[in-house]
Short mmCIF file of C-alpha atoms in Angstrom, two decimals:
data_model
loop_
_atom_site.label_atom_id
_atom_site.label_comp_id
_atom_site.label_asym_id
_atom_site.label_seq_id
_atom_site.Cartn_x
_atom_site.Cartn_y
_atom_site.Cartn_z
CA MET I 1 75.34 89.69 81.29
CA GLU I 2 74.05 86.09 80.99
CA ARG I 3 77.59 84.76 80.77
CA THR I 4 78.70 86.80 83.75
CA ARG I 5 75.67 85.61 85.72
CA ALA I 6 76.38 81.97 84.84
CA LYS I 7 80.00 82.38 85.85
CA TYR I 8 78.95 83.95 89.12
CA GLU I 9 76.49 81.13 89.88
CA ARG I 10 79.17 78.55 89.14
CA LEU I 11 81.63 80.32 91.43
CA ILE I 12 79.07 80.31 94.24
CA GLN I 13 78.51 76.58 93.72
CA ASP I 14 82.27 76.01 93.68
CA LEU I 15 82.75 77.96 96.90
CA LYS I 16 80.06 75.86 98.57
CA SER I 17 81.72 72.58 97.63
CA GLU I 18 84.31 71.08 99.91
CA LEU I 19 86.66 70.20 97.06
CA ARG I 20 86.59 73.23 94.79
CA PRO I 21 87.70 72.68 91.18
CA GLN I 22 90.44 74.90 89.85
CA ARG I 23 89.14 76.92 86.91
CA GLU I 24 91.38 79.96 86.52
CA TRP I 25 94.18 78.13 84.70
CA GLY I 26 92.69 76.21 81.81
CA GLU I 27 89.14 77.52 81.41
CA GLY I 28 88.07 80.60 79.47
CA ARG I 29 91.05 82.81 78.82
CA GLY I 30 93.09 80.43 80.99
CA ILE I 31 93.52 78.22 77.93
CA PHE I 32 96.13 80.71 76.72
CA LEU I 33 98.25 79.99 79.79
CA VAL I 34 98.16 76.25 79.07
CA ILE I 35 99.03 76.89 75.42
CA GLY I 36 101.79 79.29 76.44
CA HIS I 37 103.34 76.85 78.90
CA PHE I 38 103.07 74.01 76.44
CA VAL I 39 104.53 75.87 73.47
CA VAL I 40 107.37 77.42 75.46
CA GLY I 41 108.29 73.98 76.85
CA VAL I 42 108.39 72.50 73.36
CA ALA I 43 110.45 75.48 72.17
CA ALA I 44 113.05 75.03 74.90
CA GLY I 45 113.27 71.27 74.38
CA THR I 46 113.59 71.76 70.63
CA TRP I 47 116.37 74.31 71.08
CA LEU I 48 118.41 72.05 73.36
CA LEU I 49 118.01 69.02 71.09
CA SER I 50 118.68 71.00 67.94
CA LEU I 51 121.97 72.18 69.48
CA PHE I 52 122.82 68.56 70.16
CA PHE I 53 121.78 67.37 66.69
CA ASP I 54 122.97 70.52 64.94
CA SER I 55 119.75 71.48 63.18
CA ARG I 56 119.41 75.14 62.33
CA ALA I 57 115.91 74.68 60.94
CA ALA I 58 114.83 73.21 64.26
CA MET I 59 116.50 76.13 66.07
CA ALA I 60 114.50 78.55 63.95
CA SER I 61 111.35 76.58 64.79
CA ALA I 62 112.22 76.81 68.47
CA PHE I 63 112.57 80.59 68.19
CA VAL I 64 109.18 80.92 66.48
CA LEU I 65 107.54 78.62 69.03
CA GLY I 66 109.11 80.57 71.89
CA ALA I 67 107.76 83.84 70.49
CA LEU I 68 104.30 82.33 70.05
CA GLY I 69 104.44 81.02 73.62
CA GLY I 70 105.29 84.50 74.86
CA VAL I 71 102.34 85.99 72.95
CA SER I 72 100.05 83.32 74.38
CA HIS I 73 101.21 84.14 77.91
CA LEU I 74 100.47 87.80 77.29
CA ALA I 75 97.00 86.93 75.98
CA TYR I 76 96.27 85.20 79.26
CA LEU I 77 97.29 88.06 81.55
CA GLY I 78 94.64 90.35 82.94
CA ARG I 79 96.91 93.35 82.43
CA PRO I 80 99.39 92.44 79.66
CA GLU I 81 100.53 96.07 79.38
CA ARG I 82 102.26 95.61 82.75
CA ALA I 83 104.09 92.43 81.68
CA LEU I 84 107.55 93.97 82.14
CA ARG I 85 106.85 94.11 85.86
CA MET I 86 107.04 90.32 85.86
CA ALA I 87 110.82 90.62 85.88
CA MET I 88 110.76 92.13 89.37
CA ARG I 89 110.55 89.22 91.78
CA VAL I 90 113.04 86.76 90.41
CA ARG I 91 114.27 85.97 93.91
CA THR I 92 111.09 84.18 94.95
CA SER I 93 108.73 83.79 91.99
CA TRP I 94 109.09 81.00 89.42
CA ILE I 95 106.91 82.96 87.02
CA ALA I 96 109.39 85.85 87.20
CA ARG I 97 112.21 83.37 86.54
CA GLY I 98 110.29 82.04 83.56
CA PHE I 99 109.84 85.58 82.28
CA TRP I 100 113.60 86.07 82.42
CA GLY I 101 114.18 82.66 80.84
CA LEU I 102 111.92 83.43 77.90
CA SER I 103 113.40 86.92 77.47
CA LEU I 104 116.96 85.56 77.47
CA PHE I 105 115.97 82.75 75.13
CA LEU I 106 114.27 85.00 72.59
CA ALA I 107 117.01 87.63 72.66
CA GLY I 108 119.82 85.06 72.57
CA SER I 109 118.32 82.89 69.87
CA PHE I 110 117.71 85.97 67.72
CA LEU I 111 121.34 87.06 68.09
CA TYR I 112 122.53 83.56 67.25
CA LEU I 113 120.16 82.89 64.36
CA ALA I 114 120.10 86.31 62.64
CA PRO I 115 123.48 85.87 60.85
CA LEU I 116 122.25 82.55 59.48
CA LEU I 117 119.31 84.16 57.67
CA PRO I 118 119.64 84.61 53.89
CA SER I 119 119.48 88.40 54.31
CA GLY I 120 122.22 88.22 56.92
CA ALA I 121 122.88 90.48 59.90
CA PRO I 122 125.46 93.19 60.75
CA TRP I 123 127.37 90.56 62.76
CA SER I 124 128.73 87.20 61.60
CA GLY I 125 127.94 83.73 62.93
CA GLU I 126 131.43 83.54 64.48
CA SER I 127 131.31 86.97 66.13
CA ALA I 128 131.19 87.64 69.87
CA ILE I 129 127.58 88.81 69.51
CA ALA I 130 126.50 85.47 68.05
CA GLY I 131 128.53 83.70 70.75
CA ALA I 132 126.79 85.74 73.45
CA GLY I 133 123.46 84.91 71.79
CA TYR I 134 124.33 81.22 71.90
CA ALA I 135 125.10 81.43 75.63
CA LEU I 136 121.98 83.48 76.42
CA ALA I 137 119.71 81.16 74.44
CA LEU I 138 121.22 78.11 76.12
CA LEU I 139 120.76 79.64 79.57
CA GLY I 140 117.23 80.79 78.72
CA SER I 141 116.19 77.41 77.33
CA LEU I 142 117.51 75.63 80.43
CA VAL I 143 115.50 78.00 82.63
CA LEU I 144 112.40 77.44 80.50
CA VAL I 145 112.71 73.67 80.64
CA VAL I 146 112.94 73.78 84.42
CA TYR I 147 110.68 76.64 85.50
CA MET I 148 107.27 75.38 84.42
CA GLY I 149 107.22 72.37 86.67
CA PHE I 150 108.22 74.55 89.59
CA VAL I 151 105.36 76.99 88.88
CA TYR I 152 102.95 74.12 89.52
CA THR I 153 104.92 72.69 92.43
CA ALA I 154 104.78 76.11 94.12
CA SER I 155 100.98 76.08 93.86
CA LYS I 156 100.19 75.10 97.43
CA ALA I 157 96.47 75.44 96.82
CA ILE I 158 96.41 72.52 94.36
CA PRO I 159 97.84 69.41 96.04
CA PHE I 160 97.83 67.39 92.80
CA TRP I 161 100.33 69.79 91.24
CA ASN I 162 102.20 70.31 94.48
CA SER I 163 104.37 67.26 93.78
CA PRO I 164 108.17 67.17 93.80
CA LEU I 165 108.02 65.05 90.64
CA HIS I 166 106.33 67.77 88.61
CA PRO I 167 109.55 69.60 87.59
CA ALA I 168 111.15 66.35 86.40
CA LEU I 169 107.97 65.50 84.49
CA TYR I 170 107.95 68.87 82.76
CA ILE I 171 111.63 68.54 81.82
CA ALA I 172 110.82 65.16 80.25
CA TYR I 173 107.83 66.70 78.43
CA ALA I 174 110.05 69.43 77.00
CA LEU I 175 112.51 66.87 75.65
CA ARG I 176 109.69 64.73 74.26
CA GLY I 177 108.24 67.79 72.55
CA GLY I 178 111.67 68.69 71.17
CA THR I 179 112.12 65.19 69.77
CA ALA I 180 108.69 65.38 68.13
CA VAL I 181 109.56 68.71 66.48
CA LEU I 182 112.81 67.22 65.18
CA LEU I 183 110.85 64.32 63.67
CA VAL I 184 108.49 66.74 61.96
CA GLY I 185 111.52 68.72 60.79
CA VAL I 186 113.14 65.62 59.27
CA ALA I 187 109.86 64.79 57.56
CA LEU I 188 109.79 68.28 56.06
CA GLY I 189 113.36 67.97 54.81
CA ALA I 190 115.27 69.80 57.55
CA LYS I 191 118.90 68.83 58.05
CA VAL I 192 119.30 67.00 61.36
CA ASP I 193 122.54 65.36 62.39
CA ALA I 194 120.80 62.14 63.44
CA GLY I 195 119.25 59.12 61.80
CA VAL I 196 115.55 58.42 61.91
CA ALA I 197 116.09 55.29 64.01
CA GLU I 198 118.12 57.34 66.50
CA LEU I 199 115.30 59.88 66.84
CA LEU I 200 112.70 57.15 67.21
CA LEU I 201 114.72 55.50 69.97
CA LEU I 202 115.17 58.86 71.66
CA TRP I 203 111.41 59.44 71.50
CA SER I 204 110.77 55.99 72.97
CA GLY I 205 113.23 56.53 75.81
CA VAL I 206 111.89 59.97 76.75
CA THR I 207 108.30 58.72 76.50
CA ALA I 208 109.14 55.86 78.86
CA ILE I 209 110.56 58.39 81.34
CA VAL I 210 107.44 60.59 81.00
CA ALA I 211 105.16 57.59 81.58
CA ALA I 212 107.17 56.43 84.60
CA LEU I 213 107.18 59.89 86.20
CA PHE I 214 103.47 60.32 85.51
CA LEU I 215 102.61 56.98 87.09
CA LEU I 216 104.75 57.80 90.13
CA GLU I 217 102.97 61.13 90.46
CA ILE I 218 99.57 59.45 90.27
CA HIS I 219 100.68 56.90 92.84
CA GLY I 220 101.87 59.70 95.13
CA ALA I 221 98.57 61.54 94.77
CA MET I 222 96.54 58.42 95.53
CA THR I 223 98.58 57.36 98.54
CA GLY I 224 99.55 60.78 99.91
CA GLY I 225 96.42 61.08 102.02
CA ASN I 226 95.24 64.36 100.58
CA PRO I 227 91.57 64.24 99.53
CA ALA I 228 92.03 67.05 96.98
CA ALA I 229 94.86 65.17 95.25
CA ARG I 230 92.77 62.00 95.16
CA ARG I 231 89.82 63.92 93.72
CA SER I 232 92.15 65.34 91.06
CA VAL I 233 93.14 61.83 90.02
CA ARG I 234 89.46 60.93 89.81
CA GLU I 235 88.79 64.03 87.72
CA LEU I 236 91.63 62.99 85.42
CA PHE I 237 90.53 59.38 84.96
CA ALA I 238 86.78 59.59 85.36
CA GLY I 239 85.77 63.23 85.65
CA ARG I 240 85.78 66.48 83.75
CA ALA I 241 89.30 65.95 82.34
CA ALA I 242 88.87 62.27 81.42
CA LEU I 243 87.86 62.80 77.79
CA PHE I 244 90.94 64.91 77.11
CA PHE I 245 93.13 62.41 78.93
CA TYR I 246 91.91 59.26 77.18
CA CYS I 247 91.41 60.67 73.69
CA GLY I 248 94.13 63.30 73.62
CA THR I 249 96.86 61.97 75.82
CA LEU I 250 96.56 58.19 75.66
CA ALA I 251 95.12 57.59 72.19
CA LEU I 252 96.62 60.45 70.21
CA GLY I 253 99.73 61.11 72.25
CA LEU I 254 100.81 57.61 73.14
CA LEU I 255 99.13 54.82 71.15
CA VAL I 256 99.29 56.41 67.68
CA PRO I 257 102.94 57.51 67.98
CA ALA I 258 103.92 54.20 69.59
CA MET I 259 102.48 52.28 66.66
CA LEU I 260 104.30 54.55 64.20
CA VAL I 261 107.55 54.18 66.14
CA TRP I 262 107.16 50.41 66.06
CA THR I 263 106.59 50.60 62.31
CA GLY I 264 109.65 52.80 61.92
CA LEU I 265 111.89 50.55 63.98
CA THR I 266 110.83 47.39 62.18
CA GLY I 267 110.71 48.74 58.64
CA PRO I 268 110.67 51.87 56.52
CA LEU I 269 108.66 54.86 57.74
CA SER I 270 107.27 57.29 55.22
CA LEU I 271 107.90 61.01 55.67
CA GLY I 272 104.17 61.56 56.11
CA ALA I 273 104.04 58.97 58.88
CA MET I 274 107.05 60.57 60.56
CA ALA I 275 105.37 63.97 60.49
CA ALA I 276 102.16 62.42 61.81
CA LEU I 277 104.16 60.80 64.62
CA GLY I 278 105.66 64.11 65.67
CA LEU I 279 102.39 65.99 65.46
CA ALA I 280 100.46 63.29 67.35
CA SER I 281 103.11 63.24 70.07
CA VAL I 282 103.07 67.01 70.46
CA THR I 283 99.27 67.10 70.49
CA GLY I 284 99.24 64.38 73.12
CA ASP I 285 101.64 66.41 75.26
CA PHE I 286 99.32 69.38 75.04
CA PHE I 287 96.36 67.31 76.18
CA MET I 288 98.43 65.80 78.97
CA LYS I 289 99.18 69.23 80.35
CA TYR I 290 95.68 70.49 79.69
CA SER I 291 94.00 67.55 81.41
CA THR I 292 96.27 67.63 84.48
CA ILE I 293 95.69 71.37 84.83
CA ARG I 294 91.92 70.96 84.41
CA ALA I 295 91.93 68.14 86.97
CA GLY I 296 93.32 70.47 89.64
CA VAL I 297 91.24 70.72 92.81
CA HIS I 298 91.76 73.24 95.60
CA LEU I 299 92.89 72.17 99.02
CA PRO I 300 89.78 71.99 101.24
CA VAL I 301 89.65 74.79 103.78
CA TRP I 302 88.30 72.53 106.52
CA THR I 303 91.25 70.65 107.84
CA ARG I 304 91.58 67.40 109.74
CA LEU I 305 94.45 68.78 111.79
CA ALA I 306 92.14 71.32 113.34
CA PRO I 307 89.80 70.12 116.07
CA LEU I 308 86.92 70.05 113.61
CA ARG I 309 85.70 66.86 112.03
CA HIS I 310 84.59 66.18 108.51
CA PRO I 311 80.85 65.93 108.05
CA VAL I 312 79.16 62.60 108.49
CA ARG I 313 76.39 61.81 106.04
CA ALA I 314 72.95 61.29 107.51
CA PRO I 315 71.93 57.63 107.50
CA MET X 1 103.70 94.62 115.46
CA ARG X 2 101.74 91.89 113.74
CA TRP X 3 97.99 92.31 113.41
CA GLY X 4 96.03 89.13 113.90
CA MET X 5 92.52 87.88 114.42
CA VAL X 6 90.99 85.25 116.66
CA ILE X 7 87.61 83.76 115.72
CA ASP X 8 85.68 81.92 118.39
CA LEU X 9 83.87 79.07 116.63
CA LYS X 10 81.74 78.50 119.71
CA ARG X 11 80.30 82.00 119.39
CA CYS X 12 79.82 82.11 115.62
CA ILE X 13 76.16 81.61 114.69
CA GLY X 14 76.63 81.78 110.93
CA CYS X 15 74.67 85.00 110.48
CA TYR X 16 76.88 86.23 107.61
CA GLY X 17 77.16 89.61 109.30
CA CYS X 18 80.91 89.59 108.68
CA GLN X 19 80.42 88.83 105.00
CA LEU X 20 77.82 91.56 104.55
CA SER X 21 79.71 94.20 106.51
CA CYS X 22 82.81 93.42 104.46
CA LYS X 23 80.84 93.80 101.24
CA ALA X 24 79.45 97.10 102.48
CA GLU X 25 82.86 98.34 103.60
CA HIS X 26 84.78 97.47 100.46
CA GLY X 27 82.04 97.48 97.84
CA THR X 28 83.37 94.27 96.37
CA PRO X 29 81.76 93.13 93.11
CA PRO X 30 79.78 89.89 92.73
CA GLY X 31 82.01 86.86 93.07
CA VAL X 32 84.53 88.58 95.32
CA PHE X 33 84.32 87.70 99.01
CA PHE X 34 87.01 89.04 101.27
CA ALA X 35 85.14 87.37 104.14
CA ARG X 36 82.83 84.38 103.84
CA VAL X 37 81.30 81.71 106.06
CA LEU X 38 81.55 77.97 105.44
CA LYS X 39 79.06 75.53 106.91
CA GLN X 40 79.63 71.94 107.95
CA GLU X 41 77.52 69.35 109.74
CA GLU X 42 78.96 66.81 112.09
CA GLY X 43 77.66 63.91 114.11
CA GLN X 44 74.86 61.46 113.46
CA TYR X 45 71.14 61.66 114.15
CA PRO X 46 70.00 62.49 116.79
CA SER X 47 73.25 64.06 117.89
CA VAL X 48 74.01 66.41 115.03
CA ARG X 49 75.40 69.90 115.08
CA GLN X 50 76.19 72.50 112.50
CA LEU X 51 79.50 74.29 112.55
CA PHE X 52 80.36 77.57 110.93
CA LEU X 53 83.82 78.49 109.80
CA PRO X 54 84.27 82.16 108.90
CA VAL X 55 87.23 82.51 106.57
CA LEU X 56 89.25 85.43 105.28
CA CYS X 57 92.82 86.10 104.18
CA ASN X 58 95.11 84.62 106.83
CA HIS X 59 97.77 87.34 106.42
CA CYS X 60 100.47 84.69 106.68
CA GLU X 61 103.90 85.51 108.01
CA GLU X 62 105.36 83.20 105.35
CA ALA X 63 102.81 84.11 102.70
CA PRO X 64 103.10 81.82 99.66
CA CYS X 65 101.10 84.32 97.61
CA VAL X 66 103.77 86.95 98.16
CA ASP X 67 106.51 84.55 97.08
CA ALA X 68 104.57 83.44 93.99
CA CYS X 69 103.76 86.96 92.78
CA PRO X 70 106.13 87.84 89.92
CA THR X 71 105.59 91.60 90.07
CA GLY X 72 105.66 92.50 93.74
CA ALA X 73 101.97 93.42 93.63
CA SER X 74 101.37 91.04 96.54
CA PHE X 75 103.38 92.21 99.47
CA ARG X 76 103.48 92.23 103.25
CA TRP X 77 103.60 95.51 105.15
CA GLU X 78 106.71 95.45 107.33
CA GLU X 79 105.21 97.60 110.07
CA ASP X 80 102.06 95.57 110.77
CA GLY X 81 102.35 92.25 108.95
CA ILE X 82 99.26 92.80 106.79
CA VAL X 83 99.42 91.07 103.40
CA ASP X 84 98.13 93.44 100.75
CA ILE X 85 97.85 93.86 96.98
CA ASP X 86 98.97 96.88 95.00
CA PRO X 87 96.46 96.82 92.12
CA ASP X 88 98.66 99.13 90.05
CA LYS X 89 101.34 96.44 89.92
CA CYS X 90 99.18 93.35 89.44
CA VAL X 91 99.30 91.75 85.97
CA GLY X 92 96.49 89.29 86.71
CA CYS X 93 98.51 86.09 86.32
CA ARG X 94 96.64 84.47 89.23
CA ALA X 95 99.75 82.69 90.52
CA CYS X 96 98.90 83.97 94.01
CA MET X 97 95.50 82.34 93.74
CA MET X 98 97.13 78.98 93.06
CA ALA X 99 99.62 79.52 95.88
CA CYS X 100 97.10 80.41 98.61
CA PRO X 101 96.15 77.23 100.49
CA TYR X 102 93.15 79.03 101.98
CA GLY X 103 91.47 80.03 98.71
CA ASN X 104 90.95 83.61 99.77
CA ARG X 105 92.07 85.47 96.68
CA TYR X 106 89.73 86.57 93.93
CA PHE X 107 90.16 87.73 90.38
CA ASN X 108 88.03 90.73 89.48
CA ASP X 109 87.73 89.92 85.81
CA ASN X 110 84.82 91.97 84.52
CA PRO X 111 82.96 95.09 85.50
CA GLN X 112 80.13 93.36 87.34
CA HIS X 113 77.03 94.44 89.16
CA TYR X 114 74.31 92.79 91.18
CA PHE X 115 71.20 93.71 89.17
CA GLU X 116 70.25 93.02 85.58
CA GLN X 117 69.22 96.64 85.08
CA GLY X 118 72.82 97.70 85.58
CA ALA X 119 74.94 99.15 88.33
CA THR X 120 73.14 101.12 91.02
CA PRO X 121 74.55 104.56 91.96
CA TYR X 122 75.74 102.95 95.20
CA GLU X 123 77.60 100.22 93.37
CA THR X 124 79.07 102.71 90.94
CA ALA X 125 80.39 104.82 93.79
CA ARG X 126 81.66 101.88 95.82
CA THR X 127 83.36 99.98 93.01
CA ALA X 128 84.93 103.01 91.35
CA ARG X 129 88.21 102.46 93.17
CA HIS X 130 88.48 98.80 92.16
CA GLN X 131 90.52 97.93 89.12
CA THR X 132 89.32 95.09 86.91
CA GLU X 133 91.51 92.25 85.58
CA VAL X 134 93.53 92.20 88.79
CA MET X 135 93.50 90.23 92.03
CA MET X 136 91.61 91.33 95.13
CA LYS X 137 91.72 90.21 98.75
CA CYS X 138 91.09 91.18 102.36
CA ASN X 139 93.59 93.62 103.84
CA PHE X 140 92.24 93.55 107.41
CA CYS X 141 90.51 96.88 106.56
CA ARG X 142 93.90 98.51 106.81
CA ASP X 143 92.52 102.02 106.35
CA ARG X 144 90.13 101.52 109.26
CA VAL X 145 92.82 99.97 111.44
CA ARG X 146 95.23 102.83 110.74
CA SER X 147 92.57 105.28 111.86
CA GLY X 148 92.17 103.42 115.13
CA ARG X 149 89.06 101.41 114.27
CA GLN X 150 88.55 97.69 114.02
CA PRO X 151 88.11 95.78 110.75
CA ALA X 152 84.49 95.87 109.55
CA CYS X 153 83.94 92.14 110.13
CA VAL X 154 85.11 92.49 113.73
CA ALA X 155 83.16 95.64 114.47
CA ASN X 156 79.94 94.20 113.04
CA CYS X 157 79.98 90.69 114.50
CA PRO X 158 76.84 90.57 116.67
CA THR X 159 78.12 87.72 118.85
CA VAL X 160 81.59 89.22 119.34
CA ALA X 161 83.09 86.05 117.90
CA ARG X 162 85.98 87.97 116.40
CA THR X 163 88.84 89.61 118.28
CA PHE X 164 91.48 91.72 116.57
CA GLY X 165 94.84 92.67 118.04
CA ASP X 166 98.61 92.48 118.06
CA LEU X 167 99.95 88.92 117.96
CA ASP X 168 103.45 90.14 118.84
CA ASP X 169 102.20 91.51 122.17
CA PRO X 170 101.96 88.57 124.61
CA THR X 171 99.53 90.54 126.81
CA SER X 172 97.09 91.41 124.02
CA GLU X 173 93.63 89.87 124.06
CA VAL X 174 94.31 87.84 120.92
CA SER X 175 97.52 86.37 122.34
CA CYS X 176 95.79 85.51 125.64
CA LEU X 177 92.83 83.88 123.87
CA ILE X 178 95.12 81.75 121.71
CA LYS X 179 97.13 80.70 124.74
CA GLU X 180 94.25 80.06 127.12
CA ARG X 181 91.72 78.53 124.73
CA GLY X 182 94.02 76.59 122.43
CA GLY X 183 93.72 78.74 119.32
CA PHE X 184 94.72 76.98 116.13
CA PRO X 185 95.36 78.17 112.56
CA LEU X 186 94.08 76.50 109.41
CA HIS X 187 96.48 74.21 107.58
CA PRO X 188 99.48 74.62 109.87
CA GLU X 189 101.17 71.88 107.82
CA ALA X 190 101.47 74.37 104.93
CA GLY X 191 104.08 76.24 106.96
CA THR X 192 102.54 79.62 106.20
CA ARG X 193 102.28 80.85 109.80
CA PRO X 194 98.82 82.45 109.51
CA SER X 195 97.71 85.47 111.54
CA VAL X 196 94.13 84.22 111.84
CA PHE X 197 93.45 81.75 114.64
CA TYR X 198 90.33 79.82 115.58
CA LEU X 199 89.10 78.86 119.02
CA PRO X 200 87.59 75.36 119.14
CA ALA X 201 83.83 74.96 118.88
#
């Protein structure tokens, strides 16, 4: 009862404020949505890169991550028992498209990977079933890489997310996450058809793209004229999401991996350091998504376009 | 036909009658407000005035909540343009909440009641039809409207600040008020084509 009362009081305070913070995605059970989006993005990026670098261990990791992401999504839903209904509105809803993407990915990757297991499967790795699985998983992973950014872009209530750069940023995140998983895989002895230096350069390139897109998005939010977007940036850099941003995203997700990459490019990198690099990068990506979601602020209902003016503070 | 509402900001006195009558009509739990009233001050001493902005679901013609809903739980009635929620289809993903630029959707997450002692018999009776863990919103009191009555917030406004009618009929009172008094919607830049208009204060 106390918790419910506190939540109610906070909602009333939020409704009274002109710039209402977004709490549904990211707080309380909303953390499962952030985890789900994050893990599914990493899974899709890992799958695509493991196809490119021919790493079956990484493919298996992608399948497991995808399944965990699906479970996390279900844990977030108010009525998970109705989840199959989410396939209904694929014509207009990005969440429905994501549901299809994850379903295709999980089904396809299972069909493709099952013959490779030691216990085998009733079909061979060269059969039409495995080929269909390959195609389905590829299609599903492409949908997954793309859909998440569009879920946020379609959120008209949160101007900070409502940026055309968000889909590109999420695609870059997925690839960065995939590269990090490959690095962890190499550190654990998985066969990857790429050298360590190649993976480190790939990580650096994708990270540079992520940083550039993020800075452009921040610039757009600050100069776009929307007070809610500007407040979101403030929340990210100096508000309720700042700790996660500085400690999680910048320190753990950028500085630590960058130092390890520099070490790896200028000399030998131990397997432990390589695993730490991948894990730090992935953790940083999680905090990046978490902090930007937590920084979301609702569009104010009072509008300047209407013949009503914003309040003027008393002298 | 497209039901719409016009709210005269010059007449609104911020009495919360709309909010209370809506609560009484729908028996919404704590934290769910199909209708609410926002307050703003403008001007500088000694010329200061307080403005009230009653808000509710805008029943948009191009409703972003309907597009964002993955299950079809959020939908728009073809025959009258009212945007509604089928609670039996809602999965509680809250995508509609993030899509609504007007912030008029609520998640009914727990069985809640107003008093520490527990739910009153009135609350029990009134909230029995509400599902938990799903979204809730104003539906222009569709049951009342279908039976020929006005929405509760319109019928109970003591200053007659609210007018309800058919926006598709150019001779209806709402259409005339919008035309003659310069009615405007909230956030027209969002391209949602709302069915709730405001007359300037």
